[in-house]
């Protein structure tokens, strides 16, 4: 793992200059779901007991025998307990007054919409689960889901959990090759997709991508295809089946399988600091406990709330805070298929107004985009239903925080900046809006029962250093699919029995946490995790490329943008055409989210005498800074020439 020095992607000076504090209003405190000041101390006294109390809010078929079994780095939560996630998200609500409450409010990009009550969702999930079971899908199987943001996506996920199959949802923006790699790694034999989905006025050809992904994946025996766009697709006979035909005549009820608390719930692939994505393992009881409790307290969920998380379900945010947390809590969760600028830049605010959204959870990159577009778009709409705002995915700069609070929240809505990761399963560092005094730019404090700390290189608590988690938490990853060594090496080898997050952080005089971005070779592009090595492998895969070094450089809107320094093979011309071709090549190999903004051709790359590429220097070049320490370089002249070349190209 890269041992880069902690480096702020957000200039820390700007963060720490922001001295404004926002205590919760009296009115908010009064009706807040969690407003007991003693909760932190209570949880600290016995964090296992604290999480047990949260777990008791779920429905268990059989109670657990032991709350926590901790054999670092492996934790088991609620050992011996039996439950089912879909039962908790559906059955227990349809048995009570929530039966006809809107579970899912869905809006398609073209403007079509659907509202599914808990009863509707229950029926759809039962039917699809019965069809999967009839088809021979068994407990423990991994089902790959590659779908647009339509109701059938959560229906498919919940149906899997109902019968004890694990899902592996792949973001619709990933390329066929990325899909193939993930299907292969998870050894899925069944894929659920759609003909396509709508995006920014066009369509994304998901079935075509799936066909391409499956060339060279003979293990897949069945492809279920939902009709969404109606575009013509090829159906391979014996393998492909339309969703409607698949569920035809399937039973109306499919009992929820009692699952062991530690049974596999899902895999979700994310980028690490090597070229190969890792399948993060999440299990059942602890995960559901974590997402349900955090969702309720952090978003201050009340019965009349309309909650909207704008993420894509292809990312962990969508798993935990569009689907599982909200549905387990019996909430109304909004889901939108498309982009914020279609047909116009006011789309998000139209949705807030149309459905009376009260809680909105989005990403800093989106907020910065809205800032750039200007206030006129939110001003067109009535946003007075909003009462709480959330942010996730990357550090939020104080300026964006204050804009969000003022322009979107009308100065009346607390903003909860929530820190977590795919690996953590649920939010770990966050305000509780009825208790915490907010500081723009800070994720504030660990959730009760969570033991986060900032350590220096030697493992001593420090004001600035590496963010770690010292005690297990219920939603924590249980491993990396098929790669236990990587699990240990990646997260548990920097400090003994302590989880290393890969993030740098600072703490201020009040103990508040200020996140500084990744300290490893992982970039955060518009809140999406991309590994430098993945992009490098995609580049060297191109016939003209000899070598590539990729860095994330600061970007006003995206947080980080991808810059690639490329050495071409001899005889190849580093032309503007090749530049475009290489950008396209990366998008084709990984997905558009990994397309580099800049390609800089360079005869040589700055390397240490042992051959390691000095990314720090490349970052200095790309961000236009004075060059840092170059004494360890094999050939210091290389960076000087690169720097002048880069400046020339930018000008
Ligand atoms: C990385 C995890 C977890 C949901 C989305 C991203 C960064 C996430 C924050 C925040 C500062 C944040 C971290 C983290 N991050 N939320 N509120 N403040 N940084 O999930 O793709 O697993 O990425 O996102 O660097 O390690 P992910």
XYZ file of C-alpha atoms and ligand atoms in Angstrom:
678
model
C 0.000 0.000 0.000
C 1.238 3.475 -0.761
C 2.541 5.214 2.305
C 2.127 8.720 0.975
C 2.220 11.545 3.449
C -1.139 12.917 4.507
C -1.977 15.558 1.979
C -5.025 17.732 1.979
C -7.028 17.735 -1.234
C -9.095 20.476 0.295
C -6.757 23.236 1.418
C -6.874 22.854 5.169
C -6.269 26.584 5.648
C -9.611 27.263 3.986
C -11.301 24.663 6.171
C -9.934 25.943 9.396
C -10.722 29.555 8.554
C -14.387 28.607 8.570
C -15.262 29.367 12.151
C -19.022 29.554 11.930
C -20.975 27.204 14.133
C -24.559 26.103 13.713
C -26.183 24.740 16.866
C -29.492 22.936 16.355
C -32.554 25.132 16.789
C -34.717 24.662 19.880
C -37.634 23.549 17.764
C -35.534 20.946 15.975
C -34.108 19.589 19.215
C -37.534 19.299 20.740
C -38.917 16.926 18.128
C -35.667 15.205 17.144
C -35.646 11.403 17.044
C -32.401 11.436 19.025
C -31.929 14.371 21.356
C -30.501 12.679 24.444
C -27.134 14.235 25.207
C -26.090 11.221 27.254
C -26.305 8.852 24.300
C -22.599 9.180 23.437
C -21.440 8.351 26.950
C -23.976 5.561 27.216
C -22.761 3.966 23.987
C -19.149 4.414 24.987
C -19.663 2.607 28.275
C -20.730 -0.497 26.409
C -20.766 -0.275 22.646
C -21.834 -3.894 22.201
C -24.866 -3.342 24.372
C -25.584 -0.140 22.491
C -25.682 -1.982 19.164
C -27.736 -4.784 20.711
C -30.383 -2.225 21.601
C -30.395 -1.042 18.000
C -30.622 -4.632 16.717
C -33.693 -5.240 18.854
C -35.616 -2.792 16.699
C -35.465 -5.331 13.876
C -37.541 -8.469 13.533
C -35.573 -11.608 14.392
C -36.929 -15.093 13.734
C -34.530 -16.294 16.365
C -32.622 -14.149 18.864
C -28.826 -14.102 18.868
C -26.795 -15.977 21.446
C -23.773 -13.739 21.449
C -23.775 -10.087 20.370
C -20.170 -9.873 19.206
C -17.416 -12.309 18.473
C -14.290 -10.311 17.712
C -11.266 -12.157 16.455
C -9.426 -9.362 14.703
C -9.732 -8.704 11.852
C -12.873 -10.824 11.752
C -16.036 -9.774 13.546
C -19.288 -11.657 13.875
C -22.323 -9.750 15.078
C -25.459 -11.212 16.662
C -24.127 -14.725 16.444
C -26.783 -17.414 16.239
C -29.534 -14.930 15.402
C -31.818 -15.512 12.442
C -33.553 -12.851 10.375
C -34.389 -11.885 6.834
C -33.700 -8.495 5.285
C -36.688 -8.473 2.938
C -38.940 -9.525 5.825
C -37.689 -6.552 7.805
C -38.134 -4.184 4.873
C -41.579 -5.438 3.833
C -43.493 -8.075 5.776
C -43.421 -6.374 9.134
C -44.720 -3.159 7.550
C -47.566 -4.754 5.588
C -48.773 -6.337 8.803
C -49.362 -2.901 10.301
C -50.564 0.589 9.452
C -47.770 1.122 6.945
C -49.340 -1.320 4.524
C -50.635 1.407 2.209
C -47.946 3.969 2.845
C -45.782 4.895 -0.159
C -42.612 2.841 0.135
C -41.078 3.917 -3.135
C -41.753 7.068 -5.095
C -40.058 6.677 -8.412
C -39.521 9.198 -11.150
C -38.186 8.225 -14.569
C -36.061 10.650 -16.494
C -38.631 11.157 -19.286
C -41.121 12.256 -16.624
C -43.028 9.023 -16.044
C -43.536 8.108 -12.423
C -44.699 5.296 -10.172
C -45.613 5.116 -6.522
C -45.388 1.713 -4.866
C -46.953 1.254 -1.459
C -45.428 -1.197 0.979
C -48.088 -3.649 -0.108
C -47.272 -3.128 -3.813
C -43.585 -3.603 -3.185
C -44.260 -6.647 -1.041
C -46.229 -8.274 -3.863
C -43.689 -7.488 -6.552
C -40.813 -8.769 -4.439
C -42.678 -11.958 -3.533
C -43.429 -12.697 -7.141
C -39.912 -12.096 -8.367
C -38.471 -14.082 -5.455
C -40.815 -16.980 -6.241
C -39.695 -16.870 -9.876
C -36.007 -16.878 -8.918
C -36.596 -19.818 -6.632
C -38.553 -21.709 -9.273
C -35.667 -21.096 -11.629
C -33.323 -22.829 -9.191
C -31.567 -19.870 -7.572
C -30.365 -21.040 -4.177
C -29.313 -19.579 -0.893
C -25.739 -18.297 -1.189
C -25.782 -17.913 -5.007
C -24.490 -14.600 -6.307
C -26.874 -12.818 -8.639
C -25.445 -9.975 -10.725
C -27.722 -6.975 -11.245
C -26.893 -4.392 -13.930
C -29.924 -2.172 -14.212
C -31.074 1.390 -14.628
C -32.562 3.270 -11.687
C -36.056 1.787 -11.951
C -38.230 0.157 -9.249
C -37.348 -3.308 -10.539
C -33.786 -2.753 -9.306
C -34.701 -2.647 -5.590
C -37.335 -5.302 -6.311
C -34.618 -7.613 -7.648
C -32.343 -6.860 -4.708
C -35.068 -7.504 -2.140
C -36.122 -10.685 -3.941
C -32.560 -11.991 -3.693
C -32.409 -11.261 0.009
C -35.804 -12.901 0.438
C -34.532 -16.270 -0.762
C -31.053 -15.864 0.680
C -29.223 -15.241 -2.577
C -26.578 -12.527 -2.531
C -26.666 -9.716 -5.052
C -23.820 -7.995 -6.765
C -25.154 -4.752 -8.184
C -23.016 -3.138 -10.863
C -23.408 0.573 -11.566
C -25.009 1.135 -14.990
C -22.155 3.417 -16.020
C -19.617 0.619 -16.004
C -18.324 -0.745 -19.297
C -18.869 -4.313 -20.549
C -15.328 -5.249 -19.570
C -15.821 -3.996 -16.045
C -19.082 -5.951 -15.867
C -17.403 -9.112 -17.146
C -14.642 -8.881 -14.563
C -17.168 -8.525 -11.731
C -19.417 -11.340 -12.963
C -16.421 -13.567 -13.262
C -15.057 -12.733 -9.831
C -18.422 -13.342 -8.147
C -19.020 -16.498 -10.228
C -22.567 -15.420 -10.997
C -24.655 -17.689 -13.160
C -27.598 -15.326 -13.407
C -27.672 -11.692 -14.513
C -30.579 -9.277 -14.261
C -30.529 -6.331 -16.641
C -32.787 -4.176 -18.825
C -32.917 -3.292 -22.495
C -31.661 0.125 -21.471
C -32.172 3.085 -19.207
C -32.672 6.805 -19.736
C -29.885 9.218 -19.104
C -29.531 12.892 -20.046
C -32.136 12.553 -22.749
C -30.467 9.536 -24.347
C -30.384 5.879 -23.473
C -27.770 3.573 -22.004
C -27.694 0.232 -23.874
C -27.501 -2.082 -20.887
C -28.523 -5.265 -22.700
C -26.022 -4.657 -25.462
C -23.338 -4.069 -22.848
C -24.389 -7.243 -21.072
C -24.137 -9.243 -24.298
C -20.644 -7.913 -24.792
C -19.724 -8.630 -21.181
C -20.987 -12.188 -21.488
C -18.807 -12.965 -24.458
C -16.153 -14.817 -22.567
C -18.315 -15.485 -19.519
C -19.807 -18.899 -20.298
C -20.711 -19.425 -16.651
C -23.787 -17.242 -17.022
C -26.761 -19.433 -17.877
C -29.626 -16.980 -17.513
C -30.151 -13.318 -18.318
C -33.386 -11.684 -17.180
C -34.220 -8.591 -19.212
C -36.578 -5.872 -18.071
C -38.217 -3.823 -20.791
C -37.567 -0.179 -19.991
C -36.761 1.791 -23.135
C -38.368 -0.536 -25.658
C -35.348 -0.340 -27.911
C -34.697 -3.464 -29.961
C -32.315 -5.906 -28.315
C -31.038 -9.328 -29.237
C -32.411 -12.115 -27.085
C -30.272 -15.236 -27.032
C -32.580 -18.178 -26.923
C -32.084 -20.549 -24.025
C -30.261 -17.861 -22.073
C -32.222 -14.623 -22.196
C -35.721 -14.182 -20.850
C -37.924 -11.108 -20.514
C -38.688 -10.070 -16.929
C -42.456 -10.312 -17.580
C -42.186 -13.866 -18.906
C -39.902 -14.824 -16.055
C -42.436 -13.833 -13.390
C -45.506 -15.057 -15.283
C -47.375 -17.637 -13.220
C -44.844 -17.456 -10.418
C -46.445 -17.810 -6.986
C -47.862 -14.727 -5.320
C -46.090 -15.460 -2.060
C -42.603 -16.610 -1.376
C -41.729 -17.076 2.284
C -38.729 -15.126 3.573
C -35.843 -17.492 4.225
C -34.560 -17.330 7.815
C -30.944 -16.307 7.356
C -28.120 -16.557 9.774
C -27.008 -13.148 11.009
C -23.608 -13.724 9.423
C -24.883 -15.104 6.098
C -23.701 -13.269 3.002
C -26.079 -10.432 2.074
C -24.288 -8.859 -0.868
C -21.069 -8.171 -2.661
C -20.286 -4.715 -3.912
C -17.220 -4.054 -6.005
C -15.115 -1.013 -5.319
C -11.721 0.227 -6.409
C -8.683 -0.200 -4.258
C -5.073 0.724 -4.709
C -4.367 -2.045 -7.212
C -5.765 -2.515 -10.695
C -8.292 -5.133 -9.612
C -11.582 -4.097 -8.028
C -12.414 -5.789 -4.763
C -15.705 -7.475 -3.924
C -16.612 -6.084 -0.519
C -18.482 -8.645 1.581
C -21.467 -7.543 3.637
C -23.489 -9.874 5.818
C -27.012 -9.775 7.156
C -27.765 -8.928 10.795
C -25.047 -6.426 11.622
C -25.393 -4.604 8.336
C -29.156 -4.196 8.640
C -28.810 -3.053 12.239
C -26.230 -0.454 11.262
C -28.051 1.004 8.265
C -31.416 1.092 10.018
C -30.214 2.840 13.164
C -28.011 5.354 11.381
C -30.684 6.173 8.831
C -33.248 6.864 11.517
C -31.118 8.983 13.815
C -28.947 10.890 11.362
C -31.814 11.798 9.045
C -34.125 12.329 12.008
C -36.734 10.187 10.348
C -40.361 10.874 11.231
C -43.506 9.183 9.966
C -44.465 12.011 7.646
C -41.074 12.421 5.991
C -40.453 12.051 2.288
C -36.826 11.094 2.028
C -34.700 11.382 -1.096
C -31.164 10.143 -1.570
C -29.969 11.186 -5.027
C -27.236 8.536 -5.319
C -27.312 5.641 -7.758
C -28.146 2.263 -6.259
C -25.042 0.953 -8.018
C -23.004 2.531 -5.215
C -23.092 1.668 -1.537
C -24.927 4.902 -0.727
C -27.873 3.635 -2.746
C -27.759 0.182 -1.170
C -27.735 1.478 2.387
C -29.660 4.745 2.123
C -32.104 4.355 -0.772
C -33.030 0.729 -0.231
C -32.205 -1.013 3.046
C -32.098 1.731 5.695
C -35.222 3.584 4.558
C -37.303 0.476 3.877
C -36.330 -1.211 7.128
C -37.504 1.980 8.832
C -40.784 1.959 6.928
C -39.967 5.282 5.292
C -41.028 6.752 1.964
C -37.958 6.723 -0.258
C -37.700 8.639 -3.523
C -35.738 7.278 -6.447
C -34.884 9.192 -9.641
C -33.618 7.592 -12.821
C -31.751 10.356 -14.618
C -29.438 13.333 -14.456
C -30.013 16.670 -12.670
C -29.926 18.695 -15.892
C -32.606 16.952 -17.895
C -34.671 18.459 -19.381
C -33.376 21.481 -17.478
C -31.038 22.309 -14.624
C -33.911 22.581 -12.173
C -34.869 18.887 -12.312
C -33.861 18.034 -8.728
C -35.816 20.980 -7.339
C -38.847 20.085 -9.440
C -38.724 16.635 -7.847
C -38.466 18.121 -4.354
C -41.482 20.315 -5.070
C -43.528 17.615 -6.813
C -43.264 15.056 -4.030
C -42.837 17.390 -1.060
C -39.428 15.990 -0.219
C -38.474 16.770 3.384
C -34.993 15.207 3.589
C -32.477 15.401 0.766
C -29.154 13.518 0.760
C -26.715 14.315 -2.037
C -23.022 14.727 -2.883
C -20.673 17.729 -2.708
C -19.857 17.434 -6.408
C -23.556 17.872 -7.215
C -23.804 20.829 -4.840
C -20.825 22.516 -6.486
C -22.413 21.930 -9.882
C -25.649 23.557 -8.696
C -23.619 26.487 -7.367
C -22.052 26.943 -10.764
C -25.415 26.757 -12.537
C -26.705 29.492 -10.270
C -29.501 30.181 -7.827
C -32.102 30.797 -10.491
C -32.813 27.064 -10.842
C -33.628 26.244 -7.216
C -35.402 29.608 -6.963
C -37.906 28.481 -9.592
C -39.268 25.852 -7.213
C -40.955 25.699 -3.849
C -38.408 24.040 -1.585
C -40.178 24.864 1.651
C -40.972 21.195 2.345
C -37.264 20.529 3.027
C -36.224 20.312 6.680
C -32.934 18.389 6.653
C -30.053 18.111 4.183
C -27.260 15.579 3.911
C -23.936 15.295 2.126
C -21.751 12.282 1.352
C -18.961 10.995 -0.849
C -16.087 13.393 -0.391
C -15.053 16.283 1.802
C -17.476 19.185 1.394
C -15.802 22.563 1.193
C -17.293 25.102 3.620
C -18.369 27.348 0.759
C -20.484 24.581 -0.783
C -21.815 23.621 2.651
C -22.983 27.188 3.360
C -24.488 27.545 -0.128
C -26.399 24.289 0.315
C -27.615 25.383 3.741
C -28.652 28.816 2.530
C -29.923 28.393 -1.028
C -31.397 24.892 -0.872
C -32.190 24.721 2.821
C -33.388 28.323 3.110
C -31.232 28.677 6.222
C -33.592 26.463 8.218
C -32.320 22.917 7.517
C -29.407 21.325 9.351
C -26.780 19.885 6.971
C -25.418 16.506 8.012
C -22.020 15.767 6.441
C -21.725 12.001 6.703
C -18.428 10.140 6.402
C -18.302 6.443 5.577
C -17.137 3.979 2.917
C -18.300 0.993 0.904
C -16.379 -1.058 3.440
C -18.025 0.440 6.505
C -21.540 -0.349 5.233
C -23.109 2.584 7.020
C -22.335 6.097 8.194
C -19.734 6.293 10.971
C -18.754 9.953 11.376
C -21.651 12.373 11.312
C -23.667 14.918 13.185
C -26.855 13.910 14.947
C -28.995 16.859 13.915
C -30.826 17.174 17.238
C -27.598 17.201 19.251
C -24.601 18.321 17.250
C -23.426 21.871 16.663
C -22.488 21.883 12.993
C -19.313 23.315 11.527
C -19.289 23.683 7.733
C -16.653 21.366 6.270
C -16.490 18.979 9.215
C -18.200 15.597 9.426
C -18.139 16.391 13.162
C -18.097 13.351 15.483
C -18.315 9.558 15.419
C -21.801 8.071 15.656
C -22.465 6.713 19.171
C -20.670 3.414 19.695
C -18.127 4.142 16.956
C -14.494 4.508 17.963
C -12.769 6.652 15.325
C -9.376 8.221 15.893
C -6.624 10.030 14.027
C -3.210 8.420 14.398
C 0.280 9.386 13.391
C 2.655 7.067 11.574
C 3.639 5.377 14.846
C 0.090 4.804 15.970
C -0.233 7.610 18.502
C -3.336 9.799 18.532
C -2.529 13.004 16.682
C -4.107 16.253 15.573
C -3.422 15.333 11.978
C -2.795 11.939 10.431
C -4.572 8.759 9.388
C -8.208 8.065 10.126
C -8.735 4.688 11.817
C -11.481 2.738 13.551
C -10.440 1.007 16.735
C -13.483 -1.048 17.584
C -15.622 -3.228 15.338
C -19.024 -1.911 14.192
C -21.967 -3.979 12.984
C -21.962 -3.048 9.284
C -18.234 -3.519 8.762
C -17.064 -5.520 5.787
C -16.425 -9.151 6.548
C -13.742 -9.518 3.930
C -12.862 -9.219 0.260
C -14.506 -11.870 -1.893
C -11.982 -14.562 -2.726
C -9.020 -12.627 -1.372
C -8.530 -12.850 2.400
C -4.886 -11.805 2.148
C -5.757 -8.564 0.473
C -8.330 -7.894 3.187
C -5.680 -8.167 5.873
C -3.054 -6.284 3.937
C -5.325 -3.456 2.862
C -7.056 -2.605 6.095
C -5.389 -4.326 9.022
C -1.662 -4.240 8.475
C -0.830 -0.595 9.114
C -1.752 -0.837 12.804
C -2.364 -3.877 15.016
C -6.043 -4.844 15.208
C -7.090 -1.396 14.041
C -8.970 -0.714 10.805
C -7.143 1.700 8.517
C -9.561 3.707 6.353
C -7.144 5.046 3.743
C -8.243 8.608 4.571
C -6.306 11.439 6.116
C -7.996 13.571 8.762
C -7.488 16.342 11.276
C -9.114 16.958 14.632
C -9.804 20.399 16.009
C -9.982 21.759 19.540
C -13.486 20.305 20.005
C -12.398 16.878 18.801
C -14.288 17.347 15.528
C -13.065 15.370 12.512
C -12.072 17.155 9.300
C -11.613 14.730 6.433
C -8.757 15.463 4.067
C -9.192 12.895 1.296
C -7.425 9.649 0.476
C -3.812 9.018 1.339
C -3.502 5.958 -0.896
C -3.631 5.565 -4.674
C -7.371 5.943 -4.793
C -8.938 8.972 -6.469
C -12.325 10.440 -5.692
C -13.841 11.743 -8.912
C -17.269 13.299 -8.391
C -17.672 11.125 -5.327
C -16.802 7.980 -7.298
C -13.904 5.895 -6.290
C -11.377 5.247 -9.035
C -7.995 3.627 -8.599
C -4.945 5.182 -10.264
C -3.714 1.677 -11.092
C -6.935 0.705 -12.834
C -6.665 3.697 -15.135
C -2.966 3.005 -15.683
C -3.687 -0.596 -16.694
C -6.400 0.590 -19.065
C -3.913 2.985 -20.669
C -1.057 0.519 -21.082
C -3.575 -1.856 -22.595
C -3.624 0.491 -25.605
C -1.233 -0.498 -28.383
C 0.498 2.894 -28.504
C 1.259 3.216 -24.815
C 4.499 2.122 -23.194
C 3.926 3.472 -19.714
C 1.438 5.564 -17.801
C 1.197 7.308 -14.446
C -2.151 8.550 -13.254
C -3.004 11.041 -10.562
C -6.065 12.827 -9.248
C -5.674 16.582 -9.490
C -7.810 19.103 -7.664
C -10.925 20.105 -9.536
C -13.502 22.746 -8.622
C -16.550 20.638 -9.374
C -15.467 17.006 -9.360
C -13.251 17.252 -6.299
C -10.594 15.417 -8.251
C -10.085 15.041 -11.983
C -7.948 12.389 -13.607
C -4.663 13.417 -15.196
C -2.563 10.816 -16.990
C 1.106 11.137 -17.838
C 1.754 8.835 -20.759
C 4.907 7.610 -22.453
C 4.168 6.377 -25.955
C 5.976 3.562 -27.701
C 8.826 4.525 -29.989
C 7.690 5.629 -33.405
C 4.289 6.711 -32.091
C 3.293 10.353 -32.303
C 1.748 11.884 -29.185
C -0.909 13.679 -31.209
C -4.163 15.341 -30.111
C -5.970 12.494 -31.917
C -4.149 9.937 -29.808
C -5.037 11.934 -26.732
C -8.747 11.612 -27.534
C -8.326 7.989 -28.458
C -6.704 7.217 -25.116
C -9.414 9.011 -23.165
C -11.991 6.991 -25.086
C -10.037 3.810 -24.489
C -10.124 4.267 -20.719
C -13.862 5.013 -20.842
C -14.363 1.841 -22.848
C -12.280 -0.309 -20.518
C -13.706 0.963 -17.235
C -16.595 3.337 -17.844
C -17.088 7.037 -18.549
C -16.499 7.892 -14.898
C -12.813 7.014 -15.350
C -12.227 9.098 -18.492
C -9.112 11.261 -17.920
C -9.502 15.022 -18.233
C -5.872 15.481 -19.205
C -3.388 13.337 -21.042
C 0.165 14.614 -20.911
C 2.643 12.913 -23.200
C 6.070 12.605 -21.744
C 9.204 10.866 -22.948
C 9.945 9.828 -19.382
C 8.162 9.674 -16.048
C 9.684 10.870 -12.800
C 10.870 7.828 -10.897
C 12.857 7.131 -7.806
C 16.096 5.276 -8.175
C 14.220 2.103 -7.252
C 11.792 2.684 -10.119
C 8.770 3.915 -8.199
C 6.756 6.621 -9.937
C 6.687 9.816 -7.886
C 3.023 10.683 -8.003
C 3.457 13.506 -5.545
C 5.563 15.356 -8.082
C 3.094 14.669 -10.843
C 0.395 16.142 -8.649
C 2.531 19.204 -8.025
C 2.915 19.609 -11.772
C -0.763 19.090 -12.545
C -1.894 21.455 -9.824
C 0.638 24.077 -10.844
C 2.591 24.103 -7.583
C 6.272 24.593 -7.018
C 7.931 21.213 -7.219
C 8.418 19.469 -3.899
C 11.403 17.440 -2.872
C 13.070 15.965 -5.959
C 16.226 14.662 -4.326
C 15.174 11.025 -4.438
C 14.601 11.119 -8.182
C 16.803 9.112 -10.492
C 16.788 12.004 -12.970
C 15.543 15.355 -11.607
C 15.631 16.885 -15.095
C 12.621 14.765 -16.063
C 10.169 16.657 -13.874
C 11.464 20.050 -14.856
C 10.867 19.298 -18.503
C 7.498 17.719 -17.736
C 6.451 20.781 -15.796
C 7.257 23.171 -18.616
C 5.579 20.854 -21.094
C 2.443 20.683 -18.951
C 2.296 24.444 -18.533
C 2.679 24.869 -22.267
C -0.150 22.436 -22.915
C -2.457 24.081 -20.377
C -1.779 27.517 -21.908
C -14.403 7.342 0.450
C -15.300 6.143 0.356
C -19.740 6.127 1.463
C -20.506 6.619 0.421
C -19.901 7.114 -0.825
C -18.463 6.845 -1.104
C -14.698 9.615 0.875
C -17.052 9.638 1.766
C -17.067 11.491 2.895
C -17.300 12.665 3.680
C -15.065 13.258 3.361
C -15.781 11.311 2.365
C -13.580 9.084 1.749
C -13.882 7.606 1.835
N -15.806 10.153 1.663
N -17.828 10.451 2.501
N -18.501 12.932 4.208
N -16.270 13.516 3.890
N -14.789 12.183 2.598
O -18.125 5.513 -0.880
O -16.783 4.902 -2.884
O -16.539 3.643 -0.726
O -15.666 5.972 -0.977
O -15.152 8.502 0.105
O -12.355 9.287 1.113
O -12.765 6.808 2.120
P -16.776 4.924 -1.404
